[in-house]
Amino acid sequence: MKKLLFIFFGAGTLIACNSGANTHTEASPGTAVETHSQAGVVDNISQPNVVQVAIGSADHSTLVKAVKAADLVTSLSNAGPFTVFAPTNAAFDKLPAGTVEDLLKPGKKDALIDVLQHHVYVGVLKAGQLQDGQSLGMVDGKNITIKIVNGKPLINGKANIVASVPASNGIVHVIDEVLTPAQ
């Protein structure tokens, strides 16, 4: 039998009426209560967030695997706004052999997080807003630099933006190189 929950707002008061038995679970002292983040919301109507954009792209399976291994899905699914420079699988393939596999090891999680956070800027920057000589502070605390070559942005002197996809919590710029933080 379906249970209905009605919520009425009136005169600054929230009133909830529940038909049927109690539907909420109370935790006893010392027990964990399961909570859900934006990452767990299923919504096939709204514009996808930056993580959902990557998940929906066959060209970003390596990035998605890395974001999951670094436990960053929830962070990147939240409100943002974020500008994500998203390397393709082919970009990861350009790294020295074994680099990706090494970063995906549980003992390398901090290094993986640093690399991934070097691809995230807090705020929304469309490709047309990027300027020659611009320096952007990334989530990892380091900067990337923008150079305009033939009217198009080049990130850190090597990464080209090959596509841009708006998301509900920012924008995803698909890039053809992995941005490595300066040591």
CSV table of N, CA, C and O in Angstrom, one decimal, residues 42-130:
chain,number,residue,atom,x,y,z
A,42,VAL,N,18.3,10.9,-8.6
A,42,VAL,CA,18.0,10.4,-10.0
A,42,VAL,C,17.0,11.4,-10.6
A,42,VAL,O,15.9,11.7,-10.0
A,43,ASP,N,17.4,12.1,-11.6
A,43,ASP,CA,16.6,13.1,-12.3
A,43,ASP,C,16.9,13.0,-13.8
A,43,ASP,O,18.0,13.4,-14.2
A,44,ASN,N,15.9,12.6,-14.5
A,44,ASN,CA,16.1,12.5,-16.0
A,44,ASN,C,15.5,13.6,-16.7
A,44,ASN,O,15.4,13.6,-17.9
A,45,ILE,N,15.1,14.7,-16.0
A,45,ILE,CA,14.5,15.9,-16.6
A,45,ILE,C,15.5,17.0,-16.7
A,45,ILE,O,15.6,17.7,-17.7
A,46,SER,N,16.1,17.3,-15.5
A,46,SER,CA,17.0,18.5,-15.4
A,46,SER,C,18.3,18.3,-16.2
A,46,SER,O,18.7,17.2,-16.5
A,47,GLN,N,19.0,19.4,-16.4
A,47,GLN,CA,20.3,19.4,-17.0
A,47,GLN,C,21.2,18.6,-16.1
A,47,GLN,O,21.2,18.8,-14.9
A,48,PRO,N,22.1,17.7,-16.7
A,48,PRO,CA,23.0,17.0,-15.8
A,48,PRO,C,24.1,17.8,-15.2
A,48,PRO,O,24.4,18.9,-15.7
A,49,ASN,N,24.6,17.4,-14.0
A,49,ASN,CA,25.7,18.1,-13.4
A,49,ASN,C,27.0,17.7,-14.1
A,49,ASN,O,27.0,16.8,-15.0
A,50,VAL,N,28.1,18.2,-13.6
A,50,VAL,CA,29.4,18.0,-14.3
A,50,VAL,C,29.8,16.5,-14.2
A,50,VAL,O,30.4,16.0,-15.2
A,51,VAL,N,29.5,15.8,-13.1
A,51,VAL,CA,29.8,14.4,-13.1
A,51,VAL,C,28.9,13.6,-14.0
A,51,VAL,O,29.4,12.7,-14.7
A,52,GLN,N,27.7,13.9,-14.1
A,52,GLN,CA,26.8,13.2,-15.0
A,52,GLN,C,27.1,13.5,-16.5
A,52,GLN,O,27.0,12.6,-17.3
A,53,VAL,N,27.6,14.6,-16.8
A,53,VAL,CA,28.1,14.9,-18.1
A,53,VAL,C,29.3,14.0,-18.5
A,53,VAL,O,29.3,13.3,-19.5
A,54,ALA,N,30.2,13.8,-17.5
A,54,ALA,CA,31.4,12.9,-17.8
A,54,ALA,C,30.9,11.5,-17.9
A,54,ALA,O,31.4,10.7,-18.7
A,55,ILE,N,30.0,11.1,-17.0
A,55,ILE,CA,29.5,9.7,-17.0
A,55,ILE,C,28.8,9.4,-18.3
A,55,ILE,O,28.9,8.3,-18.9
A,56,GLY,N,28.1,10.4,-18.9
A,56,GLY,CA,27.4,10.2,-20.1
A,56,GLY,C,28.3,10.2,-21.4
A,56,GLY,O,27.8,10.0,-22.5
A,57,SER,N,29.6,10.4,-21.2
A,57,SER,CA,30.5,10.4,-22.3
A,57,SER,C,31.4,9.2,-22.4
A,57,SER,O,32.2,9.0,-21.4
A,58,ALA,N,31.4,8.5,-23.4
A,58,ALA,CA,32.2,7.3,-23.6
A,58,ALA,C,33.7,7.7,-23.6
A,58,ALA,O,34.6,6.9,-23.3
A,59,ASP,N,34.0,8.9,-24.0
A,59,ASP,CA,35.4,9.4,-24.1
A,59,ASP,C,36.0,9.8,-22.7
A,59,ASP,O,37.1,10.2,-22.7
A,60,HIS,N,35.2,9.7,-21.7
A,60,HIS,CA,35.7,10.1,-20.3
A,60,HIS,C,35.6,9.0,-19.3
A,60,HIS,O,35.6,9.2,-18.1
A,61,SER,N,35.6,7.7,-19.7
A,61,SER,CA,35.5,6.6,-18.8
A,61,SER,C,36.7,6.6,-17.8
A,61,SER,O,36.6,6.2,-16.6
A,62,THR,N,37.9,6.9,-18.3
A,62,THR,CA,39.1,7.0,-17.4
A,62,THR,C,38.9,8.1,-16.3
A,62,THR,O,39.2,7.8,-15.1
A,63,LEU,N,38.5,9.2,-16.7
A,63,LEU,CA,38.2,10.3,-15.8
A,63,LEU,C,37.2,9.9,-14.8
A,63,LEU,O,37.3,10.2,-13.6
A,64,VAL,N,36.1,9.3,-15.2
A,64,VAL,CA,35.0,8.9,-14.3
A,64,VAL,C,35.6,7.9,-13.3
A,64,VAL,O,35.3,8.0,-12.1
A,65,LYS,N,36.4,6.9,-13.8
A,65,LYS,CA,37.0,5.9,-12.9
A,65,LYS,C,37.8,6.6,-11.8
A,65,LYS,O,37.8,6.3,-10.6
A,66,ALA,N,38.6,7.6,-12.3
A,66,ALA,CA,39.5,8.3,-11.3
A,66,ALA,C,38.7,9.2,-10.3
A,66,ALA,O,39.0,9.2,-9.1
A,67,VAL,N,37.6,9.8,-10.8
A,67,VAL,CA,36.8,10.6,-9.9
A,67,VAL,C,36.2,9.7,-8.8
A,67,VAL,O,36.1,10.1,-7.6
A,68,LYS,N,35.7,8.6,-9.2
A,68,LYS,CA,35.1,7.6,-8.3
A,68,LYS,C,36.2,7.1,-7.3
A,68,LYS,O,36.0,7.0,-6.1
A,69,ALA,N,37.4,6.8,-7.8
A,69,ALA,CA,38.5,6.3,-6.9
A,69,ALA,C,38.9,7.3,-5.9
A,69,ALA,O,39.3,7.0,-4.8
A,70,ALA,N,38.8,8.6,-6.3
A,70,ALA,CA,39.2,9.7,-5.4
A,70,ALA,C,38.1,10.1,-4.5
A,70,ALA,O,38.3,11.0,-3.7
A,71,ASP,N,36.9,9.5,-4.6
A,71,ASP,CA,35.8,9.8,-3.8
A,71,ASP,C,35.4,11.3,-4.0
A,71,ASP,O,35.0,12.0,-3.0
A,72,LEU,N,35.4,11.8,-5.2
A,72,LEU,CA,35.0,13.2,-5.5
A,72,LEU,C,33.7,13.3,-6.2
A,72,LEU,O,33.3,14.4,-6.5
A,73,VAL,N,33.0,12.2,-6.4
A,73,VAL,CA,31.7,12.3,-7.1
A,73,VAL,C,30.7,13.2,-6.3
A,73,VAL,O,30.1,14.1,-6.9
A,74,THR,N,30.6,13.0,-5.0
A,74,THR,CA,29.7,13.9,-4.2
A,74,THR,C,30.1,15.3,-4.3
A,74,THR,O,29.2,16.2,-4.6
A,75,SER,N,31.3,15.6,-4.1
A,75,SER,CA,31.8,17.0,-4.2
A,75,SER,C,31.5,17.7,-5.5
A,75,SER,O,31.0,18.8,-5.6
A,76,LEU,N,31.7,17.0,-6.6
A,76,LEU,CA,31.5,17.5,-7.9
A,76,LEU,C,30.0,17.5,-8.4
A,76,LEU,O,29.7,18.1,-9.4
A,77,SER,N,29.2,16.8,-7.6
A,77,SER,CA,27.8,16.7,-7.9
A,77,SER,C,27.0,17.8,-7.2
A,77,SER,O,25.8,18.1,-7.5
A,78,ASN,N,27.6,18.5,-6.2
A,78,ASN,CA,26.9,19.5,-5.5
A,78,ASN,C,26.8,20.8,-6.3
A,78,ASN,O,27.2,20.9,-7.4
A,79,ALA,N,26.3,21.8,-5.6
A,79,ALA,CA,25.9,23.1,-6.3
A,79,ALA,C,27.0,23.7,-7.2
A,79,ALA,O,26.7,24.3,-8.2
A,80,GLY,N,28.2,23.7,-6.7
A,80,GLY,CA,29.2,24.4,-7.5
A,80,GLY,C,29.1,25.9,-7.3
A,80,GLY,O,28.8,26.3,-6.2
A,81,PRO,N,29.4,26.7,-8.3
A,81,PRO,CA,29.6,26.3,-9.7
A,81,PRO,C,31.0,25.9,-10.0
A,81,PRO,O,31.9,26.4,-9.3
A,82,PHE,N,31.2,25.0,-10.9
A,82,PHE,CA,32.5,24.5,-11.3
A,82,PHE,C,32.8,24.7,-12.8
A,82,PHE,O,31.9,24.6,-13.6
A,83,THR,N,34.0,24.9,-13.1
A,83,THR,CA,34.5,24.8,-14.5
A,83,THR,C,35.5,23.6,-14.4
A,83,THR,O,36.5,23.6,-13.6
A,84,VAL,N,35.1,22.5,-15.1
A,84,VAL,CA,35.9,21.3,-15.1
A,84,VAL,C,36.6,21.2,-16.5
A,84,VAL,O,36.0,21.2,-17.5
A,85,PHE,N,37.9,21.1,-16.4
A,85,PHE,CA,38.7,20.8,-17.6
A,85,PHE,C,38.9,19.3,-17.7
A,85,PHE,O,39.6,18.7,-16.9
A,86,ALA,N,38.1,18.6,-18.5
A,86,ALA,CA,37.9,17.1,-18.5
A,86,ALA,C,38.8,16.5,-19.6
A,86,ALA,O,38.4,16.5,-20.7
A,87,PRO,N,39.9,15.8,-19.2
A,87,PRO,CA,40.7,15.1,-20.2
A,87,PRO,C,40.0,13.9,-20.7
A,87,PRO,O,39.3,13.2,-20.0
A,88,THR,N,40.2,13.7,-22.0
A,88,THR,CA,39.6,12.5,-22.6
A,88,THR,C,40.4,11.3,-22.3
A,88,THR,O,41.5,11.4,-21.8
A,89,ASN,N,39.9,10.1,-22.6
A,89,ASN,CA,40.6,8.8,-22.4
A,89,ASN,C,41.9,8.9,-23.2
A,89,ASN,O,43.0,8.5,-22.7
A,90,ALA,N,41.9,9.5,-24.4
A,90,ALA,CA,43.1,9.6,-25.3
A,90,ALA,C,44.1,10.5,-24.6
A,90,ALA,O,45.3,10.3,-24.7
A,91,ALA,N,43.7,11.5,-23.8
A,91,ALA,CA,44.6,12.4,-23.1
A,91,ALA,C,45.3,11.6,-22.0
A,91,ALA,O,46.5,11.7,-21.8
A,92,PHE,N,44.6,10.8,-21.3
A,92,PHE,CA,45.2,9.9,-20.3
A,92,PHE,C,46.2,8.9,-20.9
A,92,PHE,O,47.2,8.6,-20.3
A,93,ASP,N,45.8,8.5,-22.1
A,93,ASP,CA,46.7,7.5,-22.8
A,93,ASP,C,48.1,8.1,-23.1
A,93,ASP,O,49.0,7.4,-23.4
A,94,LYS,N,48.2,9.5,-23.2
A,94,LYS,CA,49.4,10.1,-23.5
A,94,LYS,C,50.4,10.2,-22.4
A,94,LYS,O,51.6,10.4,-22.6
A,95,LEU,N,49.9,9.9,-21.2
A,95,LEU,CA,50.8,9.9,-20.0
A,95,LEU,C,51.7,8.7,-20.1
A,95,LEU,O,51.4,7.7,-20.7
A,96,PRO,N,52.8,8.8,-19.4
A,96,PRO,CA,53.8,7.6,-19.4
A,96,PRO,C,53.1,6.3,-18.9
A,96,PRO,O,52.2,6.4,-18.1
A,97,ALA,N,53.5,5.2,-19.5
A,97,ALA,CA,52.9,3.9,-19.2
A,97,ALA,C,52.8,3.7,-17.7
A,97,ALA,O,53.8,3.9,-17.0
A,98,GLY,N,51.7,3.2,-17.2
A,98,GLY,CA,51.5,2.9,-15.8
A,98,GLY,C,51.1,4.0,-14.9
A,98,GLY,O,50.8,3.8,-13.8
A,99,THR,N,51.1,5.3,-15.4
A,99,THR,CA,50.8,6.4,-14.6
A,99,THR,C,49.4,6.4,-14.1
A,99,THR,O,49.1,6.5,-12.9
A,100,VAL,N,48.4,6.1,-14.9
A,100,VAL,CA,47.0,6.1,-14.5
A,100,VAL,C,46.8,4.9,-13.5
A,100,VAL,O,46.2,5.1,-12.5
A,101,GLU,N,47.3,3.8,-13.9
A,101,GLU,CA,47.1,2.6,-13.0
A,101,GLU,C,47.7,2.8,-11.6
A,101,GLU,O,47.2,2.5,-10.6
A,102,ASP,N,48.9,3.5,-11.6
A,102,ASP,CA,49.5,3.8,-10.3
A,102,ASP,C,48.7,4.8,-9.5
A,102,ASP,O,48.5,4.6,-8.3
A,103,LEU,N,48.2,5.8,-10.2
A,103,LEU,CA,47.3,6.8,-9.4
A,103,LEU,C,46.0,6.2,-8.9
A,103,LEU,O,45.5,6.7,-7.9
A,104,LEU,N,45.6,5.2,-9.5
A,104,LEU,CA,44.3,4.5,-9.1
A,104,LEU,C,44.5,3.6,-7.9
A,104,LEU,O,43.5,3.1,-7.4
A,105,LYS,N,45.7,3.3,-7.5
A,105,LYS,CA,46.0,2.5,-6.4
A,105,LYS,C,45.5,3.2,-5.1
A,105,LYS,O,45.7,4.4,-4.9
A,106,PRO,N,44.9,2.4,-4.1
A,106,PRO,CA,44.4,3.1,-2.9
A,106,PRO,C,45.5,3.9,-2.2
A,106,PRO,O,45.1,4.9,-1.6
A,107,GLY,N,46.7,3.5,-2.2
A,107,GLY,CA,47.8,4.2,-1.5
A,107,GLY,C,48.1,5.5,-2.2
A,107,GLY,O,48.9,6.3,-1.6
A,108,LYS,N,47.6,5.8,-3.4
A,108,LYS,CA,48.0,7.0,-4.1
A,108,LYS,C,46.8,7.9,-4.2
A,108,LYS,O,46.8,8.8,-5.0
A,109,LYS,N,45.8,7.7,-3.4
A,109,LYS,CA,44.6,8.5,-3.4
A,109,LYS,C,44.8,10.0,-3.3
A,109,LYS,O,44.3,10.8,-4.0
A,110,ASP,N,45.7,10.4,-2.4
A,110,ASP,CA,46.0,11.8,-2.2
A,110,ASP,C,46.6,12.4,-3.5
A,110,ASP,O,46.3,13.6,-3.9
A,111,ALA,N,47.5,11.7,-4.2
A,111,ALA,CA,48.1,12.2,-5.4
A,111,ALA,C,47.0,12.3,-6.5
A,111,ALA,O,47.0,13.2,-7.3
A,112,LEU,N,46.2,11.3,-6.5
A,112,LEU,CA,45.1,11.3,-7.5
A,112,LEU,C,44.1,12.5,-7.3
A,112,LEU,O,43.8,13.2,-8.3
A,113,ILE,N,43.8,12.8,-6.0
A,113,ILE,CA,43.0,13.9,-5.7
A,113,ILE,C,43.6,15.2,-6.2
A,113,ILE,O,43.0,16.1,-6.8
A,114,ASP,N,45.0,15.3,-5.9
A,114,ASP,CA,45.7,16.5,-6.4
A,114,ASP,C,45.6,16.7,-7.9
A,114,ASP,O,45.3,17.8,-8.4
A,115,VAL,N,45.8,15.6,-8.6
A,115,VAL,CA,45.7,15.7,-10.1
A,115,VAL,C,44.3,16.1,-10.5
A,115,VAL,O,44.1,17.0,-11.4
A,116,LEU,N,43.3,15.5,-10.0
A,116,LEU,CA,41.9,15.8,-10.4
A,116,LEU,C,41.5,17.2,-10.0
A,116,LEU,O,40.9,17.9,-10.8
A,117,GLN,N,41.9,17.6,-8.8
A,117,GLN,CA,41.5,19.0,-8.4
A,117,GLN,C,42.3,20.1,-9.2
A,117,GLN,O,41.8,21.2,-9.2
A,118,HIS,N,43.4,19.7,-9.8
A,118,HIS,CA,44.1,20.6,-10.7
A,118,HIS,C,43.3,20.9,-12.0
A,118,HIS,O,43.6,21.8,-12.8
A,119,HIS,N,42.2,20.1,-12.2
A,119,HIS,CA,41.3,20.3,-13.4
A,119,HIS,C,40.0,21.0,-13.0
A,119,HIS,O,39.2,21.1,-13.9
A,120,VAL,N,39.9,21.5,-11.8
A,120,VAL,CA,38.6,22.1,-11.4
A,120,VAL,C,38.9,23.6,-10.9
A,120,VAL,O,39.7,23.8,-10.0
A,121,TYR,N,38.1,24.5,-11.4
A,121,TYR,CA,38.1,25.9,-11.0
A,121,TYR,C,36.7,26.1,-10.4
A,121,TYR,O,35.7,25.7,-11.0
A,122,VAL,N,36.7,26.9,-9.3
A,122,VAL,CA,35.4,27.2,-8.7
A,122,VAL,C,34.9,28.5,-9.4
A,122,VAL,O,35.5,29.6,-9.3
A,123,GLY,N,33.8,28.3,-10.1
A,123,GLY,CA,33.2,29.4,-10.9
A,123,GLY,C,32.9,28.9,-12.3
A,123,GLY,O,33.4,27.8,-12.6
A,124,VAL,N,32.2,29.6,-13.0
A,124,VAL,CA,31.9,29.2,-14.4
A,124,VAL,C,32.6,30.1,-15.4
A,124,VAL,O,32.4,31.3,-15.4
A,125,LEU,N,33.5,29.5,-16.1
A,125,LEU,CA,34.2,30.3,-17.2
A,125,LEU,C,34.0,29.6,-18.5
A,125,LEU,O,34.4,28.5,-18.8
A,126,LYS,N,33.3,30.3,-19.4
A,126,LYS,CA,33.0,29.8,-20.7
A,126,LYS,C,34.3,30.0,-21.5
A,126,LYS,O,35.1,30.9,-21.2
A,127,ALA,N,34.5,29.3,-22.6
A,127,ALA,CA,35.8,29.4,-23.4
A,127,ALA,C,36.0,30.8,-23.8
A,127,ALA,O,37.1,31.3,-23.8
A,128,GLY,N,35.0,31.5,-24.2
A,128,GLY,CA,35.1,32.9,-24.7
A,128,GLY,C,35.5,33.9,-23.6
A,128,GLY,O,35.9,35.0,-23.9
A,129,GLN,N,35.4,33.5,-22.4
A,129,GLN,CA,35.8,34.3,-21.3
A,129,GLN,C,37.3,34.2,-20.9
A,129,GLN,O,37.8,35.0,-20.1
A,130,LEU,N,37.9,33.1,-21.4
A,130,LEU,CA,39.3,32.9,-21.1
A,130,LEU,C,40.2,33.9,-21.9
A,130,LEU,O,39.9,34.1,-23.1
